[in-house]
Coordinates of N, CA and C in Angstrom, one line a residue:
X225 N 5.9 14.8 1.4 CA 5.7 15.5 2.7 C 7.1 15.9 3.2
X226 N 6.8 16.9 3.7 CA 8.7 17.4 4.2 C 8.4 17.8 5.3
X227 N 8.9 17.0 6.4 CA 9.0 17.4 8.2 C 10.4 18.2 8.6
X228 N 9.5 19.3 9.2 CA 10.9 20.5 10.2 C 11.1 19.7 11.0
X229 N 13.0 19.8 10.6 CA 13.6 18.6 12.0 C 14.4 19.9 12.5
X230 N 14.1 20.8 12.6 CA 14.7 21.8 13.8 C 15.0 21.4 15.0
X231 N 14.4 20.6 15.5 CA 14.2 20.5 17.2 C 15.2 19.5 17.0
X232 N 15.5 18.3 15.8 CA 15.6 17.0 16.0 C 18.0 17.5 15.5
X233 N 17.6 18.9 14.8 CA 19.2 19.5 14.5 C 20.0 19.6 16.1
X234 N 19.1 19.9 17.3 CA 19.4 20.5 18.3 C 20.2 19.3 19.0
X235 N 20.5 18.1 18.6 CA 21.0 17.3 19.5 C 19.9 16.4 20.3
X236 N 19.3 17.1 20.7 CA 18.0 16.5 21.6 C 17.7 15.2 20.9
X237 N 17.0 14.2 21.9 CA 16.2 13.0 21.9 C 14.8 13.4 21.4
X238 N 15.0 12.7 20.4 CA 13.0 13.5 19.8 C 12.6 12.0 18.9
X239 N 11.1 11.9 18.8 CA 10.3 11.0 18.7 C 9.2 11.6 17.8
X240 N 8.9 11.3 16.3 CA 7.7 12.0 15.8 C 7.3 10.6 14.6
X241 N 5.6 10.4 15.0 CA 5.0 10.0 14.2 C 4.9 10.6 12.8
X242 N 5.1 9.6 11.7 CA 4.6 9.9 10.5 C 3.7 9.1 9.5
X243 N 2.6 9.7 9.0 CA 1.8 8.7 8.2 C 1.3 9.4 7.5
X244 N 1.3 9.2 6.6 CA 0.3 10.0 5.3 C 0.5 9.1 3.5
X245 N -0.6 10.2 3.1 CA -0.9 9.0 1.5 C -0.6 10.1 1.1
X246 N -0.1 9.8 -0.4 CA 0.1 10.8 -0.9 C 0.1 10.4 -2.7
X247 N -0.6 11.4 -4.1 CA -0.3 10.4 -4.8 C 0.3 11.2 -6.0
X248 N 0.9 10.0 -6.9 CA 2.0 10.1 -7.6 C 1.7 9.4 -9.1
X249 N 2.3 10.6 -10.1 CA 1.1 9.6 -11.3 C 2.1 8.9 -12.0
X250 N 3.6 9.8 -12.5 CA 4.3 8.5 -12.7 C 5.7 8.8 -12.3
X251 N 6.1 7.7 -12.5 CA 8.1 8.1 -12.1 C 8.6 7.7 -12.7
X252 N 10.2 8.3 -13.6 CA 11.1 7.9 -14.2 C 12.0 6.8 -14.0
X253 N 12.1 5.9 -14.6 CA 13.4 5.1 -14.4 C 13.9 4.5 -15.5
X254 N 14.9 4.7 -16.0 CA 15.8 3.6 -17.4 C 14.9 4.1 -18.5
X255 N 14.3 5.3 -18.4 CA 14.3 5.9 -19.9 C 12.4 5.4 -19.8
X256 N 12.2 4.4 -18.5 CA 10.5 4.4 -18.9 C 9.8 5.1 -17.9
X257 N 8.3 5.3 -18.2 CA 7.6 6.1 -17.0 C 7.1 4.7 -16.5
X258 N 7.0 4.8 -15.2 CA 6.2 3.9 -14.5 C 5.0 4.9 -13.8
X259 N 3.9 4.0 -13.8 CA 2.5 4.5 -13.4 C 2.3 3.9 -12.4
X260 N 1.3 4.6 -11.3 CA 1.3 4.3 -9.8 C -0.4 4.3 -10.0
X261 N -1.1 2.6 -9.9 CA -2.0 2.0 -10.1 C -3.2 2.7 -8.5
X262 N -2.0 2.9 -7.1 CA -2.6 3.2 -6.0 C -2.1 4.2 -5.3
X263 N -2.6 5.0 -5.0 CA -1.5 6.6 -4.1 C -0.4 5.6 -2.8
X264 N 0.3 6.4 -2.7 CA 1.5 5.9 -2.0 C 1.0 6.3 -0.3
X265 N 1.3 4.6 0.3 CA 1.1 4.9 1.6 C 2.1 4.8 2.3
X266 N 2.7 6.1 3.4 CA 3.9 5.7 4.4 C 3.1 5.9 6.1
X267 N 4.2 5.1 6.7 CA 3.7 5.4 8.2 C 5.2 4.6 8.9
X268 N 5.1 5.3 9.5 CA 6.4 5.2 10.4 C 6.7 5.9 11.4
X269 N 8.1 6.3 12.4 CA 8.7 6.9 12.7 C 10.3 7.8 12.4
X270 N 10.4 9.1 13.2 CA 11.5 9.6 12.8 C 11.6 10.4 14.5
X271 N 13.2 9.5 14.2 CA 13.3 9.5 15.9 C 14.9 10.7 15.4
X272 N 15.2 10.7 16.8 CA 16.7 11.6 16.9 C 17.5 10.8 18.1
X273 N 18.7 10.7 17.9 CA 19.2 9.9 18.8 C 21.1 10.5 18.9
X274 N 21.5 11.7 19.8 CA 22.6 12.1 19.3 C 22.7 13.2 17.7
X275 N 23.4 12.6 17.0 CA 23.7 13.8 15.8 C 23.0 13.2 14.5
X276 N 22.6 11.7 14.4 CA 21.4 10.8 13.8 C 20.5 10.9 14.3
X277 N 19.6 11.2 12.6 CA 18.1 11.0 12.7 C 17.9 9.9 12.2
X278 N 17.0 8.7 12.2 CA 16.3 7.7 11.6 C 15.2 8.0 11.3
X279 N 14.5 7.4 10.1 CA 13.5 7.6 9.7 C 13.2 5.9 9.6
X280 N 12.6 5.1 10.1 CA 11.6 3.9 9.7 C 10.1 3.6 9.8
X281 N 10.1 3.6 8.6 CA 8.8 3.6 8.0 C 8.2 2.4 6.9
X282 N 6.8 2.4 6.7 CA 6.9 1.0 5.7 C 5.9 2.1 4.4
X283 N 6.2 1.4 3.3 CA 5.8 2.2 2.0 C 4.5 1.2 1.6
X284 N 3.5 1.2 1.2 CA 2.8 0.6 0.9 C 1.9 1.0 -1.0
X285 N 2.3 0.8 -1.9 CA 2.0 1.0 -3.1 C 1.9 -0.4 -4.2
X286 N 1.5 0.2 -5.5 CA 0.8 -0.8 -6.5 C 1.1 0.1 -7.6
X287 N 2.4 -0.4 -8.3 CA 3.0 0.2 -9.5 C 2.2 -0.8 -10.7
X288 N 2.0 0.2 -12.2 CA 2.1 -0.7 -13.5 C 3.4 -0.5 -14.0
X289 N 4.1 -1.6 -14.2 CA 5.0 -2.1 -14.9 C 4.9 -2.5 -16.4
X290 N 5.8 -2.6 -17.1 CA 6.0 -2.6 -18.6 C 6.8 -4.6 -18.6
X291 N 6.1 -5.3 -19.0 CA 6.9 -6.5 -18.6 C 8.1 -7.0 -19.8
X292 N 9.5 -7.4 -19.7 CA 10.6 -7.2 -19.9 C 11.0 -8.2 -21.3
X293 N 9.7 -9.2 -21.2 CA 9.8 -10.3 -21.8 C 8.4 -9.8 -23.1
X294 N 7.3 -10.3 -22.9 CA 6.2 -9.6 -23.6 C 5.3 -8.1 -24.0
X295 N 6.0 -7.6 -23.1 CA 6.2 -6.4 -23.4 C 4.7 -5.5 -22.8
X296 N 4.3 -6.7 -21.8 CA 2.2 -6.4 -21.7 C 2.7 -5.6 -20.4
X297 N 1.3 -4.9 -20.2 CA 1.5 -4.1 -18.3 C 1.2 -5.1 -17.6
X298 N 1.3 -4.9 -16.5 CA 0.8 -5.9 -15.2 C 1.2 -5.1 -14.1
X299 N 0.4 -5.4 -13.2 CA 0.4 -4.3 -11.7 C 1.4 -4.8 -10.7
X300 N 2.2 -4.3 -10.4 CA 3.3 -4.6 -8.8 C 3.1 -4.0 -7.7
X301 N 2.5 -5.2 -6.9 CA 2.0 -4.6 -5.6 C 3.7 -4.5 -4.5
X302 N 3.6 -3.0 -4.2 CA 5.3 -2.5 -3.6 C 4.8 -3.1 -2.2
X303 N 5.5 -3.7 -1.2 CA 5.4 -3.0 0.0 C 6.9 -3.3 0.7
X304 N 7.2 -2.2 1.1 CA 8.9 -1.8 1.7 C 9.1 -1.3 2.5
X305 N 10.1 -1.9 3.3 CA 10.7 -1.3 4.3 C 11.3 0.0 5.0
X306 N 11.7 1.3 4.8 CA 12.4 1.9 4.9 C 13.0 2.2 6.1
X307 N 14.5 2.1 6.3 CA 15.6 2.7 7.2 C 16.7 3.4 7.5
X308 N 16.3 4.4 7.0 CA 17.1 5.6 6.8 C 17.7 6.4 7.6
X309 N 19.3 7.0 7.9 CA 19.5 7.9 8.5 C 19.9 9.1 8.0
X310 N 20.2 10.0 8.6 CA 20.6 11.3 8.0 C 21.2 11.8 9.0
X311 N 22.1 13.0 8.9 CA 22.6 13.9 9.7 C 23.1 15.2 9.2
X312 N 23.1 15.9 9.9 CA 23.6 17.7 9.8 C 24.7 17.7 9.7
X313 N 26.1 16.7 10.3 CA 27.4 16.5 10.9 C 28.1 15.5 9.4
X314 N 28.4 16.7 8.6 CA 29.5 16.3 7.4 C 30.5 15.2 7.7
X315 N 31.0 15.5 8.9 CA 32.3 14.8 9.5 C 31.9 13.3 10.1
X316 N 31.1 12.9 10.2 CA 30.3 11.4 10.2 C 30.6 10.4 9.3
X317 N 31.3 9.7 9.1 CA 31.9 8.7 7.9 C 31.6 7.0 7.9
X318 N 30.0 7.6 8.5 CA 29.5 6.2 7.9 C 28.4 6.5 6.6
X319 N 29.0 5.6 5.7 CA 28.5 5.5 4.3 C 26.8 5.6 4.1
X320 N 26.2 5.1 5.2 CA 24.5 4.9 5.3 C 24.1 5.9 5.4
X321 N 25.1 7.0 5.8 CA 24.3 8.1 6.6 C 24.2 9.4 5.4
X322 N 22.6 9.7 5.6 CA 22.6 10.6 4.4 C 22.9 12.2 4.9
X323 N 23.9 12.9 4.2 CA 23.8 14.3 5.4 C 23.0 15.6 4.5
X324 N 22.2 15.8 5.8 CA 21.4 17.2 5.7 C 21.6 18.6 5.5
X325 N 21.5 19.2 4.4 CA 22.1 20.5 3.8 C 21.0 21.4 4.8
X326 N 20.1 21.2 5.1 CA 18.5 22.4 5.8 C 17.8 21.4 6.8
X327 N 17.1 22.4 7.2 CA 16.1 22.0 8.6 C 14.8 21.5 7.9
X328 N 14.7 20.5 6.4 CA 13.5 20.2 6.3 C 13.7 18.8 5.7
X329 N 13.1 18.2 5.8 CA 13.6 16.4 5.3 C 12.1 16.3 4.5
X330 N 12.6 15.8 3.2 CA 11.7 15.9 2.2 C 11.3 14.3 2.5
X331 N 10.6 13.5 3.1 CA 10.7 12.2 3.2 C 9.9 11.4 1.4
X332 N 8.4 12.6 0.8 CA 8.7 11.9 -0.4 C 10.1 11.4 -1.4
X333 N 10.7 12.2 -1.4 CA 11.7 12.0 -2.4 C 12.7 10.7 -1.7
X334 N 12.4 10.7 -0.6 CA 12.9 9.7 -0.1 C 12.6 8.2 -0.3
X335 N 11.0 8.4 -0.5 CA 10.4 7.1 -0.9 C 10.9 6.9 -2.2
X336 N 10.4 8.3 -3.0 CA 10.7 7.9 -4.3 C 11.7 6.5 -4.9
X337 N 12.7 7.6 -3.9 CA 14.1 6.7 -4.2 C 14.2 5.2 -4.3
X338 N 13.3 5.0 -2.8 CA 13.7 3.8 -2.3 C 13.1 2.6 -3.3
X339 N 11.6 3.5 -3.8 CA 10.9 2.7 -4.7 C 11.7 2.3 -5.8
X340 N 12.3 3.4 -6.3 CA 13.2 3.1 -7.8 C 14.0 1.8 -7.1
X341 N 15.0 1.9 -6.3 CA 16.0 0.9 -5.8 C 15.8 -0.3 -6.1
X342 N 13.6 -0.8 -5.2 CA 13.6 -1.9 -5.1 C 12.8 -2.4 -6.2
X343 N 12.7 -1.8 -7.4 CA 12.1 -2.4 -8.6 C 13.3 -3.5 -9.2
X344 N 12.7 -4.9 -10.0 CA 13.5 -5.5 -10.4 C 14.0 -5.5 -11.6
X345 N 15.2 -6.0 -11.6 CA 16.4 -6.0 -12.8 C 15.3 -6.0 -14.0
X346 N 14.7 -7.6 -14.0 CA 14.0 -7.6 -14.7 C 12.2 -7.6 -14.6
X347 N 11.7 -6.8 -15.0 CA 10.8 -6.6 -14.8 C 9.2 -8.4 -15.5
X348 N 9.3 -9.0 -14.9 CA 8.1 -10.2 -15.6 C 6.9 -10.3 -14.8
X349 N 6.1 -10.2 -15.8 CA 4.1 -10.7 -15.6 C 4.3 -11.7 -14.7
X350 N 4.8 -12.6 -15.0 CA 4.7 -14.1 -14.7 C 6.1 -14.6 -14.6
X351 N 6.6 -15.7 -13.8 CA 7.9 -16.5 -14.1 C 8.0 -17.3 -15.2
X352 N 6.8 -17.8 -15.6 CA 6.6 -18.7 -17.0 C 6.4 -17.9 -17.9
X353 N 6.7 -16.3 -18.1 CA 6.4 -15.3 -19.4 C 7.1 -16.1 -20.4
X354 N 6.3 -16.3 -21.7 CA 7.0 -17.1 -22.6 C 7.7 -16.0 -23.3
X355 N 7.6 -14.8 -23.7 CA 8.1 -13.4 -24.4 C 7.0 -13.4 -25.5
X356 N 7.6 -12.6 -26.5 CA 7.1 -12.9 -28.2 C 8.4 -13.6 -28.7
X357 N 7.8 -13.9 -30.2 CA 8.6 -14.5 -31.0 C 9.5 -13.6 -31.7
X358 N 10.4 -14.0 -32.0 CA 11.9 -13.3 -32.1 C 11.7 -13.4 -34.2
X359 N 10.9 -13.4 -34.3 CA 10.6 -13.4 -35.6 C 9.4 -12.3 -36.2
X360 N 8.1 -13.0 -35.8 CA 7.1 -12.1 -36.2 C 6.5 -11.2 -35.0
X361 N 6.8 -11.5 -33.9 CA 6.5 -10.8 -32.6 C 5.7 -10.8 -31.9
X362 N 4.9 -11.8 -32.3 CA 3.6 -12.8 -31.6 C 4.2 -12.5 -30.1
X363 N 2.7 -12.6 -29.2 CA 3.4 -12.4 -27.7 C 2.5 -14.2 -27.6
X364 N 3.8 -14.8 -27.4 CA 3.8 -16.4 -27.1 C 2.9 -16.8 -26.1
X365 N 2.3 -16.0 -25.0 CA 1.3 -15.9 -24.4 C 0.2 -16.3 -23.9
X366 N -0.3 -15.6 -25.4 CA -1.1 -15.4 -26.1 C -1.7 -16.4 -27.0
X367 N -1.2 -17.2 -27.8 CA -0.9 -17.6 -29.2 C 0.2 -18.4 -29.6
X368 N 0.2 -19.3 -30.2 CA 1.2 -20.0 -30.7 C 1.6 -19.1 -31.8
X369 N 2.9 -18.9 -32.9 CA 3.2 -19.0 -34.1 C 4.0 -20.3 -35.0
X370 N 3.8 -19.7 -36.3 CA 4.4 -20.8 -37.0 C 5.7 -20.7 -37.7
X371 N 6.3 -19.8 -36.5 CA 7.7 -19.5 -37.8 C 8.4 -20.8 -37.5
X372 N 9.2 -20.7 -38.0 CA 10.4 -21.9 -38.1 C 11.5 -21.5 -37.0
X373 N 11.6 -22.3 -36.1 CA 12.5 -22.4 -34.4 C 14.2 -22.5 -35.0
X374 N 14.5 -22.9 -35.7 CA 15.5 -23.3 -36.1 C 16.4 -22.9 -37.1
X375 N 16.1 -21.3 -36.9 CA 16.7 -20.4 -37.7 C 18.0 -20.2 -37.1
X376 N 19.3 -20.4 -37.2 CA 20.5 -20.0 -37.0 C 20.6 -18.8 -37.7
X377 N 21.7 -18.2 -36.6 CA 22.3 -16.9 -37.2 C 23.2 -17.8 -38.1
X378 N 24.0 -16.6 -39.3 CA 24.8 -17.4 -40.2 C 26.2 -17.7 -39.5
X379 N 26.8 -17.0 -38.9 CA 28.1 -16.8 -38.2 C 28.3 -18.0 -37.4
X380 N 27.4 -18.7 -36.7 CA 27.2 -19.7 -36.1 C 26.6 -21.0 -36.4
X381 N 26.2 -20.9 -37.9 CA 25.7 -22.2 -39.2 C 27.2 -23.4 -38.7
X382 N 28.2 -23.2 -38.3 CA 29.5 -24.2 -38.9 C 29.4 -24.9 -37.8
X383 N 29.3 -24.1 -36.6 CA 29.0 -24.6 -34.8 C 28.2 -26.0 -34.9
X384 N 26.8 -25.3 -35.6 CA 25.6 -26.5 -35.7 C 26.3 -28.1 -36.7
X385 N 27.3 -27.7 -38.3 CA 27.5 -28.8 -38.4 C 28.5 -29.8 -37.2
X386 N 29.2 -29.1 -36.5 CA 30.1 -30.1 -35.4 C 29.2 -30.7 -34.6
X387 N 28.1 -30.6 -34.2 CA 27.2 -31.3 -33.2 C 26.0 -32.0 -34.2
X388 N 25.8 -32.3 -35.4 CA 25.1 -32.5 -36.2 C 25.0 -34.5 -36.1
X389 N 23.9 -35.4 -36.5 CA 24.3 -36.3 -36.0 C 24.4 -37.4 -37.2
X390 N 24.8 -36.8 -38.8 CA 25.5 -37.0 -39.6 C 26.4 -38.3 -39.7

Protein backbone atom coordinates (compact mmCIF):
# COMPACT_ATOMS: atom_id res chain seq x y z
CA UNK A 1 0.00 0.00 0.00
CA UNK A 2 1.66 3.40 -0.74
CA UNK A 3 0.04 6.64 1.05
CA UNK A 4 0.33 10.33 -0.68
CA UNK A 5 2.05 12.24 2.08
CA UNK A 6 1.74 15.48 0.10
CA UNK A 7 -0.16 17.29 2.75
CA UNK A 8 2.11 15.53 5.47
CA UNK A 9 5.58 17.26 3.00
CA UNK A 10 3.83 20.66 3.78
CA UNK A 11 5.01 20.94 7.39
CA UNK A 12 1.56 20.80 8.71
CA UNK A 13 0.31 18.60 11.69
CA UNK A 14 -1.54 15.72 9.98
CA UNK A 15 -3.08 12.49 11.46
CA UNK A 16 -4.09 9.45 8.98
CA UNK A 17 -5.43 6.10 9.78
CA UNK A 18 -3.97 3.05 8.26
CA UNK A 19 -5.20 -0.65 8.00
CA UNK A 20 -5.27 -3.00 5.43
CA UNK A 21 -4.37 -6.95 4.50
CA UNK A 22 -2.56 -7.47 1.93
CA UNK A 23 -0.96 -10.83 0.58
CA UNK A 24 2.39 -12.00 -0.11
CA UNK A 25 3.41 -15.45 -1.43
CA UNK A 26 7.04 -15.47 -0.64
CA UNK A 27 10.09 -13.31 0.44
CA UNK A 28 13.69 -13.58 -0.03
CA UNK A 29 16.22 -13.84 2.62
CA UNK A 30 19.87 -15.60 3.02
CA UNK A 31 19.52 -17.25 -0.32
CA UNK A 32 15.86 -18.97 1.07
CA UNK A 33 12.30 -18.21 0.03
CA UNK A 34 10.09 -17.84 2.88
CA UNK A 35 6.34 -18.60 2.45
CA UNK A 36 3.54 -16.48 4.04
CA UNK A 37 1.10 -19.26 5.58
CA UNK A 38 -1.49 -15.93 6.25
CA UNK A 39 -1.95 -12.48 4.14
CA UNK A 40 -0.21 -9.71 6.01
CA UNK A 41 -2.17 -7.63 8.40
CA UNK A 42 -1.18 -3.81 9.25
CA UNK A 43 -3.09 -1.13 11.16
CA UNK A 44 -1.79 1.73 12.56
CA UNK A 45 -1.07 5.38 12.30
CA UNK A 46 0.98 7.93 10.22
CA UNK A 47 1.08 11.13 11.86
CA UNK A 48 3.31 14.44 10.82
CA UNK A 49 4.76 16.34 13.45
CA UNK A 50 7.13 19.37 12.07
CA UNK A 51 9.67 17.90 9.21
CA UNK A 52 8.95 14.00 10.73
CA UNK A 53 6.55 11.67 9.73
CA UNK A 54 5.93 8.56 11.98
CA UNK A 55 4.43 5.68 10.89
CA UNK A 56 3.23 3.13 14.03
CA UNK A 57 1.61 0.41 13.22
CA UNK A 58 1.38 -3.42 14.35
CA UNK A 59 2.09 -6.18 11.56
CA UNK A 60 0.18 -9.24 12.18
CA UNK A 61 1.38 -12.47 10.02
CA UNK A 62 2.14 -16.47 10.00
CA UNK A 63 5.41 -17.19 8.08
CA UNK A 64 6.69 -21.09 6.99
CA UNK A 65 9.96 -21.39 7.92
CA UNK A 66 12.72 -23.94 6.91
CA UNK A 67 13.99 -25.18 10.44
CA UNK A 68 17.88 -24.73 10.92
CA UNK A 69 18.51 -27.87 12.82
CA UNK A 70 16.18 -30.67 10.97
CA UNK A 71 15.61 -29.12 8.25
CA UNK A 72 11.39 -29.78 8.54
CA UNK A 73 8.82 -26.54 7.88
CA UNK A 74 6.98 -25.26 10.73
CA UNK A 75 4.76 -22.04 10.83
CA UNK A 76 5.90 -18.62 12.68
CA UNK A 77 3.30 -16.83 13.90
CA UNK A 78 4.89 -12.78 13.24
CA UNK A 79 3.38 -10.21 15.28
CA UNK A 80 5.42 -6.71 15.34
CA UNK A 81 5.69 -3.64 16.26
CA UNK A 82 6.46 -0.94 13.82
CA UNK A 83 8.00 2.66 14.47
CA UNK A 84 9.16 4.30 11.84
CA UNK A 85 10.19 7.79 10.85
CA UNK A 86 10.98 9.37 7.64
CA UNK A 87 11.59 12.76 6.28
CA UNK A 88 11.92 15.00 3.08
CA UNK A 89 14.86 17.09 5.03
CA UNK A 90 18.34 15.42 3.95
CA UNK A 91 20.00 17.67 6.54
CA UNK A 92 18.29 15.81 9.65
CA UNK A 93 21.14 13.67 11.20
CA UNK A 94 19.36 11.38 13.18
CA UNK A 95 20.33 7.91 12.10
CA UNK A 96 16.39 6.50 12.64
CA UNK A 97 15.25 8.74 10.33
CA UNK A 98 14.48 7.28 6.90
CA UNK A 99 14.59 10.21 4.23
CA UNK A 100 12.06 10.59 1.47
CA UNK A 101 13.14 10.91 -2.16
CA UNK A 102 8.84 11.52 -3.48
CA UNK A 103 5.40 12.31 -2.12
CA UNK A 104 4.47 8.48 -1.79
CA UNK A 105 5.47 6.16 1.20
CA UNK A 106 5.43 2.66 0.02
CA UNK A 107 4.50 1.32 3.68
CA UNK A 108 4.54 -2.43 2.18
CA UNK A 109 8.12 -2.53 1.52
CA UNK A 110 8.32 -1.16 4.78
CA UNK A 111 6.85 -4.09 6.48
CA UNK A 112 8.66 -6.19 4.30
CA UNK A 113 11.72 -5.05 5.79
CA UNK A 114 10.76 -4.99 9.10
CA UNK A 115 9.63 -8.68 8.75
CA UNK A 116 13.08 -9.76 7.26
CA UNK A 117 14.89 -7.85 10.46
CA UNK A 118 12.76 -9.64 12.96
CA UNK A 119 13.22 -13.23 11.78
CA UNK A 120 15.63 -15.25 13.87
CA UNK A 121 19.36 -15.97 13.57
CA UNK A 122 18.47 -19.25 13.96
CA UNK A 123 15.52 -20.45 12.69
CA UNK A 124 14.09 -23.93 15.23
CA UNK A 125 10.62 -26.05 15.27
CA UNK A 126 11.07 -26.54 18.78
CA UNK A 127 13.91 -25.58 21.48
CA UNK A 128 14.48 -29.36 22.01
CA UNK A 129 14.99 -29.83 17.98
CA UNK A 130 17.30 -32.75 18.27
CA UNK A 131 18.63 -31.95 14.23
CA UNK A 132 19.54 -35.11 12.05
CA UNK A 133 22.39 -37.24 12.49
CA UNK A 134 25.57 -36.04 11.28
CA UNK A 135 26.17 -39.36 9.69
CA UNK A 136 23.24 -40.91 7.83
CA UNK A 137 20.86 -37.88 8.15
CA UNK A 138 18.05 -39.37 10.07
CA UNK A 139 16.00 -36.34 11.45
CA UNK A 140 16.55 -37.41 15.31
CA UNK A 141 13.03 -36.30 15.73
CA UNK A 142 11.68 -38.61 14.24
CA UNK A 143 13.60 -41.84 14.90
CA UNK A 144 16.46 -43.01 16.61
CA UNK A 145 19.75 -44.17 14.53
CA UNK A 146 22.37 -46.56 14.96
CA UNK A 147 25.44 -45.03 13.88
CA UNK A 148 28.28 -45.05 16.18
CA UNK A 149 28.38 -41.39 18.42
CA UNK A 150 31.89 -41.66 18.87
CA UNK A 151 33.37 -41.04 15.70
CA UNK A 152 36.31 -38.47 16.03
CA UNK A 153 37.57 -36.49 13.43
CA UNK A 154 41.19 -37.74 12.81
CA UNK A 155 43.10 -34.39 13.51
CA UNK A 156 41.64 -34.43 16.98
CA UNK A 157 42.15 -38.62 17.65
CA UNK A 158 45.54 -37.46 19.97
CA UNK A 159 43.16 -34.75 22.11
CA UNK A 160 40.93 -37.86 23.01
CA UNK A 161 44.14 -40.00 24.10
CA UNK A 162 45.07 -37.04 26.89
CA UNK A 163 41.69 -37.28 28.57
CA UNK A 164 41.44 -41.00 28.09
CA UNK A 165 41.13 -42.93 31.44
CA UNK A 166 43.97 -45.46 30.69
Amino acid sequence: MSVEIIELNKGKSFKKEVSFIYNKDTISYDGEDISFVRPIAVSGDISSSGDVITLIAKVETELELTCSRCLEKFNYPLNLNLNEKFSFDEEIEDENIIILNNDNLDITEVVENSIILTLPMKKLCSEDCKGLCQNCGTNLNNQNCDCDKDIIDPRLAKLKQLFSDD
